[in-house]
Coordinates of C-alpha atoms and ligand atoms in Angstrom, one line a residue:
Chain A
X298 CA -37.1 26.3 11.7
X299 CA -39.3 23.8 9.9
X300 CA -42.2 22.1 11.6
X301 CA -40.8 18.6 12.0
X302 CA -37.6 20.1 13.3
X303 CA -39.5 22.1 15.9
X304 CA -41.4 19.1 17.0
X305 CA -38.3 17.0 17.4
X306 CA -36.8 19.7 19.6
X307 CA -39.9 19.9 21.8
X308 CA -40.0 16.2 22.0
X309 CA -36.4 16.2 23.1
X310 CA -37.0 18.8 25.7
X311 CA -40.0 16.9 27.0
X312 CA -37.9 13.7 27.4
X313 CA -35.2 15.6 29.2
X314 CA -37.7 17.2 31.6
X315 CA -39.1 13.7 32.3
X316 CA -35.7 12.3 32.8
X317 CA -35.0 15.0 35.4
X318 CA -38.3 14.5 37.2
X319 CA -38.3 10.7 37.2
X320 CA -35.9 10.0 40.1
X321 CA -38.1 12.2 42.4
X322 CA -41.1 10.0 41.6
X323 CA -39.7 6.5 41.9
X324 CA -37.9 4.4 44.5
X325 CA -34.1 4.3 44.9
X326 CA -34.1 0.9 43.2
X327 CA -35.6 2.4 40.0
X328 CA -33.3 5.4 40.1
X329 CA -30.4 3.0 40.0
X330 CA -32.1 0.9 37.4
X331 CA -32.6 4.0 35.2
X332 CA -29.0 5.1 35.6
X333 CA -27.9 1.6 34.4
X334 CA -30.3 1.8 31.4
X335 CA -29.0 5.3 30.5
X336 CA -25.4 4.0 30.6
X337 CA -26.3 1.2 28.3
X338 CA -28.0 3.7 26.0
X339 CA -24.9 5.8 25.9
X340 CA -22.9 2.7 25.0
X341 CA -25.4 1.8 22.2
X342 CA -25.3 5.3 20.8
X343 CA -21.5 5.2 20.7
X344 CA -21.6 1.9 18.7
X345 CA -24.1 3.4 16.3
X346 CA -21.6 5.9 15.0
X347 CA -19.7 3.0 13.5
X348 CA -22.6 0.7 12.7
X349 CA -25.4 3.1 11.6
X350 CA -23.5 6.0 10.3
X351 CA -20.4 4.3 9.2
X352 CA -22.0 1.1 7.9
X353 CA -19.5 -1.1 9.7
X354 CA -20.9 -3.9 11.9
X355 CA -18.4 -4.2 14.8
X356 CA -18.5 -7.0 17.2
X357 CA -15.8 -5.8 19.6
X358 CA -17.5 -2.7 21.0
X359 CA -17.8 -4.2 24.5
X360 CA -14.0 -4.5 24.7
X361 CA -13.7 -0.7 24.8
X362 CA -16.5 -0.6 27.4
X363 CA -15.0 -3.2 29.6
X364 CA -11.5 -1.9 29.2
X365 CA -12.5 1.5 30.7
X366 CA -14.1 -0.4 33.6
X367 CA -10.9 -2.3 34.3
X368 CA -8.9 1.0 34.1
X369 CA -11.1 2.4 36.9
X370 CA -10.8 -0.8 38.9
X371 CA -7.0 -1.0 38.6
X372 CA -6.6 2.8 39.3
X373 CA -8.8 2.7 42.4
X374 CA -6.9 2.6 45.7
X375 CA -8.1 -0.2 48.0
X376 CA -9.3 1.9 50.9
X377 CA -9.8 5.3 49.2
X378 CA -11.8 6.8 46.4
X379 CA -10.2 7.5 43.0
X380 CA -10.6 10.9 41.6
X381 CA -13.0 10.9 38.7
X382 CA -11.4 14.0 37.2
X383 CA -8.1 12.1 36.6
X384 CA -9.2 8.5 36.2
X385 CA -12.1 9.2 33.7
X386 CA -9.8 10.9 31.2
X387 CA -7.3 8.0 31.6
X388 CA -10.0 5.4 31.0
X389 CA -11.3 7.3 27.9
X390 CA -7.7 7.5 26.6
X391 CA -7.2 3.8 27.1
X392 CA -10.4 2.8 25.4
X393 CA -9.7 5.3 22.6
X394 CA -6.2 4.1 22.1
X395 CA -7.4 0.4 22.0
X396 CA -10.0 1.4 19.4
X397 CA -7.3 3.2 17.4
X398 CA -5.0 0.2 17.4
X399 CA -7.7 -2.4 16.7
X400 CA -9.3 -0.1 14.1
X401 CA -6.1 0.4 12.3
X402 CA -6.0 -3.4 11.7
X403 CA -9.7 -4.3 11.2
X404 CA -10.6 -1.4 8.9
X405 CA -8.5 -3.0 6.2
X406 CA -11.2 -5.7 5.9
X407 CA -14.7 -5.4 4.6
X408 CA -18.1 -7.0 5.1
X409 CA -18.2 -10.4 6.8
X410 CA -14.5 -10.4 7.3
X411 CA -14.8 -7.1 9.2
X412 CA -17.4 -8.7 11.5
X413 CA -15.2 -11.7 12.1
X414 CA -12.0 -9.8 12.7
X415 CA -13.6 -7.5 15.2
X416 CA -15.0 -10.5 17.0
X417 CA -11.6 -12.0 17.1
X418 CA -10.0 -8.9 18.6
X419 CA -12.8 -8.6 21.2
X420 CA -12.3 -12.2 22.3
X421 CA -8.6 -11.5 22.5
X422 CA -9.1 -8.8 25.0
X423 CA -11.7 -10.9 26.8
X424 CA -9.2 -13.8 27.3
X425 CA -6.5 -11.4 28.2
X426 CA -8.4 -10.3 31.3
X427 CA -9.9 -13.8 31.8
X428 CA -6.7 -15.8 31.8
X429 CA -4.2 -13.4 33.5
X430 CA -4.2 -12.9 37.2
X431 CA -3.3 -9.3 37.5
X432 CA -6.9 -8.0 37.3
X433 CA -8.6 -10.9 39.2
X434 CA -8.8 -13.3 36.2
X435 CA -12.2 -14.9 35.6
X436 CA -13.4 -13.7 39.0
X437 CA -13.2 -10.1 38.1
X438 CA -12.1 -7.3 40.3
X439 CA -14.1 -4.9 42.5
X440 CA -14.1 -1.1 42.8
X441 CA -14.4 -1.0 46.6
X442 CA -15.1 2.7 46.9
X443 CA -16.8 4.8 44.2
X444 CA -14.7 7.5 42.5
X445 CA -15.2 11.0 43.8
X446 CA -15.6 14.3 42.1
X447 CA -13.4 16.5 44.2
X448 CA -11.3 19.6 43.7
X449 CA -8.5 20.3 46.1
X450 CA -9.8 17.8 48.6
X451 CA -13.3 19.2 48.6
X452 CA -15.9 16.8 47.5
X453 CA -18.3 18.4 44.9
X454 CA -20.7 15.6 44.3
X455 CA -21.3 12.4 46.3
X456 CA -21.6 9.6 43.8
X457 CA -22.7 7.2 46.6
X458 CA -26.1 8.9 46.6
X459 CA -28.1 7.1 43.9
X460 CA -29.9 10.3 42.9
X461 CA -26.6 12.2 42.5
X462 CA -25.1 9.4 40.5
X463 CA -28.1 9.3 38.3
X464 CA -27.8 13.0 37.5
X465 CA -24.1 12.7 36.7
X466 CA -25.0 9.9 34.3
X467 CA -27.7 12.1 32.8
X468 CA -25.3 14.9 32.4
X469 CA -22.8 12.7 30.5
X470 CA -25.6 11.3 28.4
X471 CA -26.7 14.8 27.3
X472 CA -23.0 15.6 26.5
X473 CA -22.6 12.4 24.4
X474 CA -25.9 13.1 22.5
X475 CA -24.7 16.7 21.8
X476 CA -21.3 15.5 20.7
X477 CA -22.6 12.7 18.4
X478 CA -25.3 15.0 16.9
X479 CA -22.6 17.6 16.1
X480 CA -20.3 15.0 14.5
X481 CA -23.1 13.3 12.5
X482 CA -24.2 16.6 11.0
X483 CA -20.7 17.9 10.4
X484 CA -18.9 17.5 7.0
X485 CA -17.0 14.6 8.7
X486 CA -20.3 12.9 9.5
X487 CA -21.7 13.4 6.0
X488 CA -18.5 12.0 4.5
X489 CA -18.7 9.0 6.8
X490 CA -22.3 8.3 5.7
X491 CA -21.3 8.9 2.0
X492 CA -18.6 6.2 2.4
X493 CA -21.3 3.9 3.8
X494 CA -23.6 4.5 0.9
X495 CA -20.9 4.1 -1.8
X496 CA -17.3 3.6 -0.8
X497 CA -16.0 3.6 -4.3
X498 CA -17.5 7.0 -5.2
X499 CA -16.5 8.5 -1.9
X500 CA -12.9 7.5 -2.6
X501 CA -12.9 8.7 -6.1
X502 CA -14.2 12.1 -5.0
X503 CA -11.1 12.4 -2.7
X504 CA -12.3 11.3 0.7
X505 CA -9.6 9.3 2.6
X506 CA -11.9 6.4 3.6
X507 CA -9.5 4.6 5.9
X508 CA -8.7 7.8 7.9
X509 CA -12.4 8.7 8.0
X510 CA -13.4 5.4 9.4
X511 CA -10.5 5.1 11.8
X512 CA -11.5 8.4 13.3
X513 CA -15.1 7.3 13.7
X514 CA -14.0 4.0 15.2
X515 CA -11.7 5.7 17.7
X516 CA -14.3 8.2 18.8
X517 CA -16.8 5.5 19.1
X518 CA -14.4 3.4 21.3
X519 CA -13.6 6.4 23.5
X520 CA -17.3 7.2 24.1
X521 CA -17.8 3.5 25.0
X522 CA -15.1 4.1 27.5
X523 CA -17.2 6.8 29.2
X524 CA -20.0 4.3 29.5
X525 CA -17.7 1.6 30.8
X526 CA -16.2 3.8 33.4
X527 CA -19.7 4.9 34.7
X528 CA -20.9 1.2 34.7
X529 CA -17.9 0.1 36.7
X530 CA -18.4 3.0 39.1
X531 CA -22.1 2.1 39.5
X532 CA -21.7 -1.7 40.0
X533 CA -18.5 -1.5 42.0
X534 CA -17.3 -4.5 40.1
X535 CA -15.9 -5.5 36.7
X536 CA -15.5 -9.0 35.3
X537 CA -14.3 -10.3 31.9
X538 CA -17.9 -10.8 30.7
X539 CA -18.1 -7.0 30.5
X540 CA -15.9 -7.2 27.4
X541 CA -17.1 -10.5 25.8
X542 CA -18.8 -11.0 22.5
X543 CA -22.1 -11.7 24.3
X544 CA -22.1 -8.1 25.6
X545 CA -21.1 -6.8 22.1
X546 CA -24.0 -8.6 20.6
X547 CA -26.4 -7.2 23.2
X548 CA -25.3 -3.7 22.3
X549 CA -25.8 -4.4 18.6
X550 CA -29.4 -5.7 19.4
X551 CA -30.1 -2.4 21.1
X552 CA -28.9 -0.5 18.0
X553 CA -31.1 -2.7 15.8
X554 CA -34.2 -2.2 17.9
X555 CA -33.7 1.5 18.1
X556 CA -32.9 2.1 14.5
X557 CA -29.6 2.8 12.7
X558 CA -30.3 6.2 11.2
X559 CA -30.5 8.5 14.2
X560 CA -28.3 9.5 17.1
X561 CA -30.8 8.8 19.9
X562 CA -32.5 5.7 18.4
X563 CA -30.1 3.3 20.1
X564 CA -30.8 5.0 23.4
X565 CA -34.5 4.2 22.9
X566 CA -33.5 0.6 21.9
X567 CA -31.5 0.2 25.1
X568 CA -34.3 1.5 27.2
X569 CA -36.8 -0.8 25.5
X570 CA -34.5 -3.9 25.8
X571 CA -33.5 -3.4 29.4
X572 CA -37.1 -2.4 30.4
X573 CA -38.5 -5.4 28.7
X574 CA -36.0 -7.7 30.4
X575 CA -36.9 -6.2 33.8
X576 CA -40.6 -6.9 33.2
X577 CA -40.2 -10.3 31.7
X578 CA -37.8 -11.5 34.4
X579 CA -40.3 -10.6 37.1
X580 CA -43.2 -12.5 35.6
X581 CA -41.8 -15.5 33.5
X582 CA -39.5 -18.4 34.1
X583 CA -38.4 -18.9 30.5
X584 CA -38.2 -15.1 29.9
X585 CA -35.2 -15.4 27.6
X586 CA -37.2 -17.3 25.0
X587 CA -40.1 -14.7 25.1
X588 CA -37.5 -11.9 24.9
X589 CA -36.0 -13.4 21.8
X590 CA -39.3 -13.8 20.1
X591 CA -40.2 -10.1 20.9
X592 CA -36.9 -8.9 19.5
X593 CA -37.4 -10.9 16.3
X594 CA -40.9 -9.4 16.1
X595 CA -39.6 -5.9 16.5
X596 CA -36.9 -6.3 13.9
X597 CA -39.3 -7.8 11.4
X598 CA -42.2 -5.5 11.9
X599 CA -40.3 -2.3 12.5
X600 CA -37.2 -2.4 10.3
X601 CA -36.4 1.1 11.1
X602 CA -36.5 0.5 14.8
X603 CA -38.8 1.3 17.7
X604 CA -38.6 4.9 16.8
X605 CA -40.7 4.2 13.7
X606 CA -43.7 4.0 16.0
X607 CA -43.3 7.8 16.3
X608 CA -44.0 8.2 12.6
X609 CA -47.0 5.8 12.8
X610 CA -48.5 7.9 15.6
X611 CA -47.5 11.4 14.6
X612 CA -46.8 11.3 10.9
X613 CA -43.3 12.5 10.3
X614 CA -40.6 10.6 12.2
X615 CA -38.0 12.8 13.9
X616 CA -34.9 11.0 12.7
X617 CA -36.2 10.6 9.2
X618 CA -37.2 14.2 8.8
X619 CA -34.1 14.8 6.7
X620 CA -34.9 11.9 4.4
X621 CA -38.5 12.7 4.1
X622 CA -37.8 16.3 2.9
X623 CA -36.6 15.2 -0.5
X624 CA -39.6 12.9 -0.9
X625 CA -41.9 15.9 -0.2
X626 CA -40.0 18.0 -2.7
X627 CA -40.5 15.2 -5.3
X628 CA -44.2 15.2 -4.7
X629 CA -44.2 19.0 -5.5
X630 CA -42.4 18.5 -8.7
X631 CA -44.5 15.6 -9.8
Chain B
X128 CA 2.0 23.6 -27.8
X129 CA -0.4 22.4 -25.1
X130 CA 0.8 21.3 -21.7
X131 CA 0.5 17.6 -21.0
X132 CA -1.5 17.3 -17.8
X133 CA -1.9 13.5 -17.7
X134 CA 0.5 11.0 -19.4
X135 CA 0.3 7.3 -19.5
X136 CA 3.3 5.4 -20.7
X137 CA 3.4 1.7 -21.6
X138 CA 0.4 0.8 -19.5
X139 CA -0.5 -2.8 -19.2
X140 CA -3.2 -4.6 -17.2
X141 CA -3.6 -8.3 -17.1
X142 CA -6.7 -10.1 -15.7
X143 CA -5.6 -13.7 -15.4
X144 CA -4.9 -14.7 -19.0
X145 CA -6.6 -11.7 -20.5
X146 CA -4.6 -8.6 -21.5
X147 CA -7.3 -6.0 -21.0
X148 CA -4.9 -3.1 -21.7
X149 CA -1.6 -3.7 -23.5
X150 CA 1.2 -1.2 -24.0
X151 CA -1.1 1.9 -24.1
X152 CA 0.6 5.3 -24.1
X153 CA -1.6 8.4 -24.1
X154 CA -1.2 12.1 -23.5
X155 CA -4.0 14.3 -22.3
X156 CA -3.3 18.0 -22.8
X157 CA -4.8 21.1 -21.1
X158 CA -7.2 22.8 -23.5
X159 CA -7.9 19.6 -25.4
X160 CA -10.5 16.9 -25.5
X161 CA -9.0 13.5 -26.1
X162 CA -11.6 11.0 -27.2
X163 CA -11.1 7.2 -26.9
X164 CA -13.3 4.9 -29.0
X165 CA -13.3 1.2 -29.6
X166 CA -15.6 -1.8 -29.7
X167 CA -17.0 -3.4 -26.5
X168 CA -14.3 -5.0 -24.4
X169 CA -11.6 -3.0 -26.1
X170 CA -10.2 -1.9 -22.6
X171 CA -11.5 1.7 -22.5
X172 CA -13.0 1.5 -19.0
X173 CA -10.0 -0.4 -17.8
X174 CA -7.7 2.4 -19.1
X175 CA -9.8 5.0 -17.2
X176 CA -9.6 2.9 -14.0
X177 CA -5.8 2.7 -14.4
X178 CA -5.6 6.4 -14.9
X179 CA -7.9 7.1 -11.9
X180 CA -6.1 4.7 -9.7
X181 CA -8.9 2.2 -9.1
X182 CA -6.8 -0.5 -10.8
X183 CA -3.0 -0.8 -10.5
X184 CA -1.2 -1.5 -13.8
X185 CA 0.7 -4.7 -14.3
X186 CA 3.4 -2.5 -15.8
X187 CA 3.8 1.0 -17.1
X188 CA 3.5 4.4 -15.4
X189 CA 1.1 7.3 -15.0
X190 CA 2.3 10.9 -14.7
X191 CA 0.2 13.9 -13.5
X192 CA 1.8 17.2 -14.4
X193 CA 5.1 15.3 -14.6
X194 CA 4.9 13.7 -11.2
X195 CA 4.7 9.9 -11.0
X196 CA 1.3 8.9 -9.6
X197 CA 1.4 5.2 -10.7
X198 CA 0.9 3.8 -7.2
X199 CA -1.2 6.6 -5.7
X200 CA -4.6 5.7 -4.3
X201 CA -7.7 7.1 -6.1
X202 CA -8.5 9.6 -3.3
X203 CA -4.9 11.0 -3.4
X204 CA -5.3 11.3 -7.2
X205 CA -8.6 13.1 -6.8
X206 CA -7.0 15.5 -4.3
X207 CA -4.2 16.1 -6.8
X208 CA -6.8 17.3 -9.3
X209 CA -8.1 14.2 -11.1
X210 CA -11.9 13.8 -11.5
X211 CA -13.8 11.0 -13.1
X212 CA -17.3 9.8 -13.9
X213 CA -18.3 6.2 -14.2
X214 CA -19.7 4.3 -17.1
X215 CA -21.9 2.3 -14.7
X216 CA -23.6 5.0 -12.6
X217 CA -21.9 5.2 -9.2
X218 CA -23.7 7.6 -6.9
X219 CA -24.8 8.0 -3.3
X220 CA -28.1 6.4 -4.1
X221 CA -29.8 7.3 -0.8
X222 CA -28.9 11.0 -0.9
X223 CA -30.5 13.9 -2.7
X224 CA -29.1 15.3 -5.9
X225 CA -27.9 18.3 -4.0
X226 CA -26.3 16.3 -1.3
X227 CA -24.5 14.1 -3.9
X228 CA -23.0 17.2 -5.5
X229 CA -22.4 18.9 -2.2
X230 CA -20.3 15.9 -1.0
X231 CA -18.3 16.1 -4.2
X232 CA -17.6 19.8 -3.5
X233 CA -16.9 19.1 0.1
X234 CA -14.2 16.5 -0.8
X235 CA -12.2 19.3 -2.4
X236 CA -13.0 22.1 0.1
X237 CA -10.5 23.5 2.5
X238 CA -11.6 21.4 5.5
X239 CA -13.3 18.3 4.0
X240 CA -13.4 16.4 7.3
X241 CA -14.3 19.1 9.8
X242 CA -16.0 17.5 12.8
X243 CA -18.1 20.5 14.0
X244 CA -20.5 23.0 12.4
X245 CA -23.1 22.0 9.9
X246 CA -22.7 21.8 6.2
X247 CA -24.6 24.9 5.5
X248 CA -22.1 27.4 6.7
X249 CA -19.7 26.7 3.8
X250 CA -20.9 29.5 1.6
X251 CA -18.0 29.5 -0.9
X252 CA -18.5 25.9 -2.1
X253 CA -22.3 25.9 -1.9
X254 CA -22.2 28.3 -4.8
X255 CA -20.1 25.8 -6.7
X256 CA -22.7 23.1 -5.9
X257 CA -25.7 25.1 -7.3
X258 CA -23.7 26.1 -10.3
X259 CA -22.8 22.4 -11.1
X260 CA -26.4 21.3 -10.7
X261 CA -27.5 24.1 -12.9
X262 CA -25.0 23.4 -15.6
X263 CA -26.1 19.8 -16.1
X264 CA -29.7 20.9 -16.0
X265 CA -30.9 19.3 -12.8
X266 CA -31.8 22.5 -10.8
X267 CA -35.5 21.5 -10.7
X268 CA -34.6 18.1 -9.4
X269 CA -32.0 19.0 -6.8
X270 CA -34.0 17.8 -3.8
X271 CA -34.8 14.3 -5.2
X272 CA -33.1 11.2 -3.9
X273 CA -30.6 10.0 -6.5
X274 CA -32.1 6.5 -6.6
X275 CA -35.4 8.0 -7.8
X276 CA -33.9 9.8 -10.8
X277 CA -34.3 8.4 -14.3
X278 CA -31.3 6.8 -15.8
X279 CA -30.5 9.8 -18.0
X280 CA -30.7 12.1 -15.0
X281 CA -28.4 9.9 -13.0
X282 CA -25.9 10.3 -15.9
X283 CA -26.3 14.1 -15.6
X284 CA -25.7 13.9 -11.9
X285 CA -22.5 11.9 -12.5
X286 CA -21.2 14.8 -14.5
X287 CA -22.4 17.4 -12.0
X288 CA -20.4 15.6 -9.3
X289 CA -17.2 15.7 -11.4
X290 CA -17.8 19.5 -12.0
X291 CA -18.2 20.2 -8.3
X292 CA -14.8 18.8 -7.5
X293 CA -13.4 21.3 -10.0
X294 CA -10.7 18.9 -11.3
X295 CA -7.9 19.9 -13.6
X296 CA -8.0 16.6 -15.5
X297 CA -11.4 15.0 -16.2
X298 CA -12.0 11.4 -17.3
X299 CA -15.5 10.7 -18.6
X300 CA -16.6 7.1 -19.4
X301 CA -19.5 7.2 -21.9
X302 CA -21.1 10.3 -20.5
X303 CA -23.9 10.3 -23.0
X304 CA -25.0 6.7 -22.7
X305 CA -28.7 6.5 -21.7
X306 CA -29.4 10.2 -22.1
X307 CA -32.3 11.5 -24.2
X308 CA -31.3 13.6 -27.4
X309 CA -32.0 17.0 -25.9
X310 CA -30.1 16.2 -22.6
X311 CA -27.3 14.8 -24.7
X312 CA -27.1 18.1 -26.7
X313 CA -26.8 20.0 -23.4
X314 CA -24.1 17.8 -22.1
X315 CA -22.1 17.9 -25.3
X316 CA -22.1 21.7 -25.1
X317 CA -21.1 21.5 -21.4
X318 CA -18.2 19.1 -22.1
X319 CA -17.0 21.4 -24.9
X320 CA -17.1 24.3 -22.6
X321 CA -14.9 22.5 -20.0
X322 CA -11.8 22.2 -22.0
X323 CA -10.8 25.9 -21.8
X324 CA -8.6 25.4 -18.8
X325 CA -8.7 21.7 -18.3
X326 CA -7.6 18.4 -19.9
X327 CA -10.4 15.9 -20.8
X328 CA -10.4 12.2 -21.7
X329 CA -13.8 11.1 -23.0
X330 CA -14.8 7.6 -23.9
X331 CA -17.9 7.6 -26.1
X332 CA -19.8 5.4 -28.5
X333 CA -21.8 8.2 -30.0
X334 CA -19.7 9.0 -33.2
X335 CA -21.4 12.3 -34.0
X336 CA -20.6 13.5 -30.5
X337 CA -17.0 12.2 -30.7
X338 CA -16.3 14.0 -34.0
X339 CA -17.9 17.1 -32.7
X340 CA -15.9 17.2 -29.5
X341 CA -12.6 15.6 -30.1
X342 CA -9.4 17.5 -30.7
X343 CA -7.5 14.2 -30.6
X344 CA -8.7 10.7 -31.1
X345 CA -7.4 7.3 -30.0
X346 CA -8.9 4.1 -31.2
X347 CA -8.5 0.9 -29.1
X348 CA -9.1 -2.7 -29.9
X349 CA -8.3 -5.8 -27.8
X350 CA -6.5 -3.7 -25.3
X351 CA -4.2 -2.0 -27.8
X352 CA -4.1 1.4 -29.4
X353 CA -4.9 0.9 -33.1
X354 CA -4.6 4.5 -34.2
X355 CA -4.1 7.9 -32.6
X356 CA -4.1 11.4 -34.0
X357 CA -6.4 14.2 -35.2
X358 CA -9.9 13.0 -35.9
X359 CA -9.5 13.7 -39.6
X360 CA -6.4 11.5 -39.8
X361 CA -8.0 8.7 -37.8
X362 CA -11.2 8.8 -39.8
X363 CA -9.4 7.8 -43.0
X364 CA -6.9 5.4 -41.4
X365 CA -7.3 2.2 -43.2
X366 CA -6.4 0.1 -40.2
X367 CA -9.2 1.7 -38.2
X368 CA -11.7 1.1 -40.9
X369 CA -10.7 -2.5 -41.1
X370 CA -10.5 -3.1 -37.4
X371 CA -13.1 -1.0 -35.8
X372 CA -15.8 -0.6 -38.5
X373 CA -15.5 -3.7 -40.5
X374 CA -14.3 -3.6 -44.1
X375 CA -17.2 -1.6 -45.4
X376 CA -17.2 0.8 -42.5
X377 CA -17.9 4.5 -42.8
X378 CA -17.4 6.7 -39.7
X379 CA -20.1 9.4 -39.4
Ligands
ATP971 N1 -12.2 -6.6 -13.0 C1 -12.0 -7.4 -14.2 N2 -11.7 -8.7 -14.0 C2 -11.5 -9.5 -15.1 N3 -11.7 -9.0 -16.4 C3 -12.1 -7.8 -16.6 C4 -12.3 -6.9 -15.5 N4 -12.6 -5.6 -15.9 C5 -12.7 -5.8 -17.3 N5 -12.4 -7.0 -17.7 C6 -12.3 -7.5 -19.0 O1 -11.4 -6.7 -19.7 C7 -11.8 -6.4 -21.0 C8 -11.9 -4.9 -21.2 O2 -13.0 -4.4 -20.5 P1 -13.4 -2.9 -20.4 O3 -14.5 -2.7 -19.5 O4 -12.2 -2.1 -20.2 O5 -13.9 -2.6 -21.9 P2 -14.6 -1.3 -22.5 O6 -13.7 -0.9 -23.7 O7 -14.8 -0.3 -21.5 O8 -15.9 -1.9 -23.1 P3 -17.4 -1.3 -23.2 O9 -17.5 -0.5 -24.4 O10 -18.3 -2.4 -23.2 O11 -17.6 -0.4 -21.9 C9 -13.1 -7.1 -21.2 O12 -12.9 -8.3 -21.8 C10 -13.6 -7.3 -19.8 O13 -14.4 -8.5 -19.7
MG972 MG1 -16.4 0.6 -20.7

């Protein structure tokens, strides 16, 4: 294993250890806050499969997130807990199917048109839940009782305990990181990135671009479903805003802050954005304005995202190790 | 005597009021290099794009091993055994030479879209990749990002990517343009070596190379075929002399 690779792994393990230790060191409020931030990080990472790796700027990602939340809300009995083991797969299936159907239409467009058509489909879903009464309309709908993880009537984990919920989220997060890392490094992931770099050449080599992108779009939507389900379970409430364009844009900002070229960059972006909001909210009245200025500053000064700070501090950046290698080789040949 | 691998019949392509390709029929046979020459704007690249599927003809048809592929997409044609290199370098600019060629080989491997496992476990085609890089003479540069290569090296990489897909029919659009003399020599030798079990169509402006390589020669002008036949016959064709070289012309 090469040096930067080893360093990345050690850094990852250190982060995980910290994430495990944190809830034991902070108050319940912050445990819940962290769980919320990790869920948003999961959502941003799922979007980045399409944006960063696929090169397609989608503005309807929140729709898949919100849809899964609504699925949980609608499947939850009024006075009883829904079973996570059955409702989560259904929620993922719904989000994935919605992504498949929307993707099949929007992926026929390119560039600015793609952005606009995804926006239109996202808004369609928003108004569907906003203007129909079956799921509470504009008021939203609540999940009265958190879903439970139970087998044969025996409860395995109590999601009402903030600490337990946090660790369940952390478990899903690690799973999503592992899955995305595997996909990005696989032949599929390389082909997806190749199509981003030069669609024409990728097609002339024989890659079926449409199928490639539709698969990525569907997987991305399904993973957004995991995040949406967990978010609805945590807040106990879903409203149309959860799938609106404003939410989609926020996720995109997380991706931009964290950097497009790595799996975990958007997670860092989400933590930075949500952490920053928390701090600013507590101290400033016009915090939105300051937040906007800081985001502009980050994007201008660190075009590769917050994770670029790593390379400024330690030399080689973890996510760019692969791209730096060729440069190093070039120096040898020179 | 040779099998016709790729056949175009009555191809026509209209861009608005311009007939870029007009009633072009051409056969490309296994074991032969078919060179296409003609002045700038004659429609050579358009012809290649019609054969490769990047443009759809206004009329006419394209047959690959006898099967009609006229309306097949470029990726389907590639998977059916057609490989092409571009006149205007078209690479994965942010990826290394090795990754460019590896992606080409991956596209034609048994599981090109596998979603698990890295790209290093595919031993059989990785050998194909190193061979292709070796044959175009880029072994020493294989870790360099394509964007950072010299123009001539990018042309070599174009050809390595075609090789790595191991196509049965190869379409090359001005493969030598922008290469230094010694690289060009290497590539000419390489192109000659490819025809043994393949069919090649080569568009080229370098007449020495054309007459060295071509088994069959087609001359185009204003979208039409002016002459076609063996290089010797075409060389003395009065129509070609008048049209392509000017009245006083002398090829080679
Ligand atoms: N996409 C297009 N839209 C409109 N006109 C085009 C297009 N592509 C090519 N043409 C025109 O068609 C004609 C033939 O172009 P083509 O590129 O096939 O010529 P060529 O023989 O390859 O020339 P060169 O030797 O310069 O490469 C030219 O007049 C060109 O301007
Ligand atoms: Mg041309």
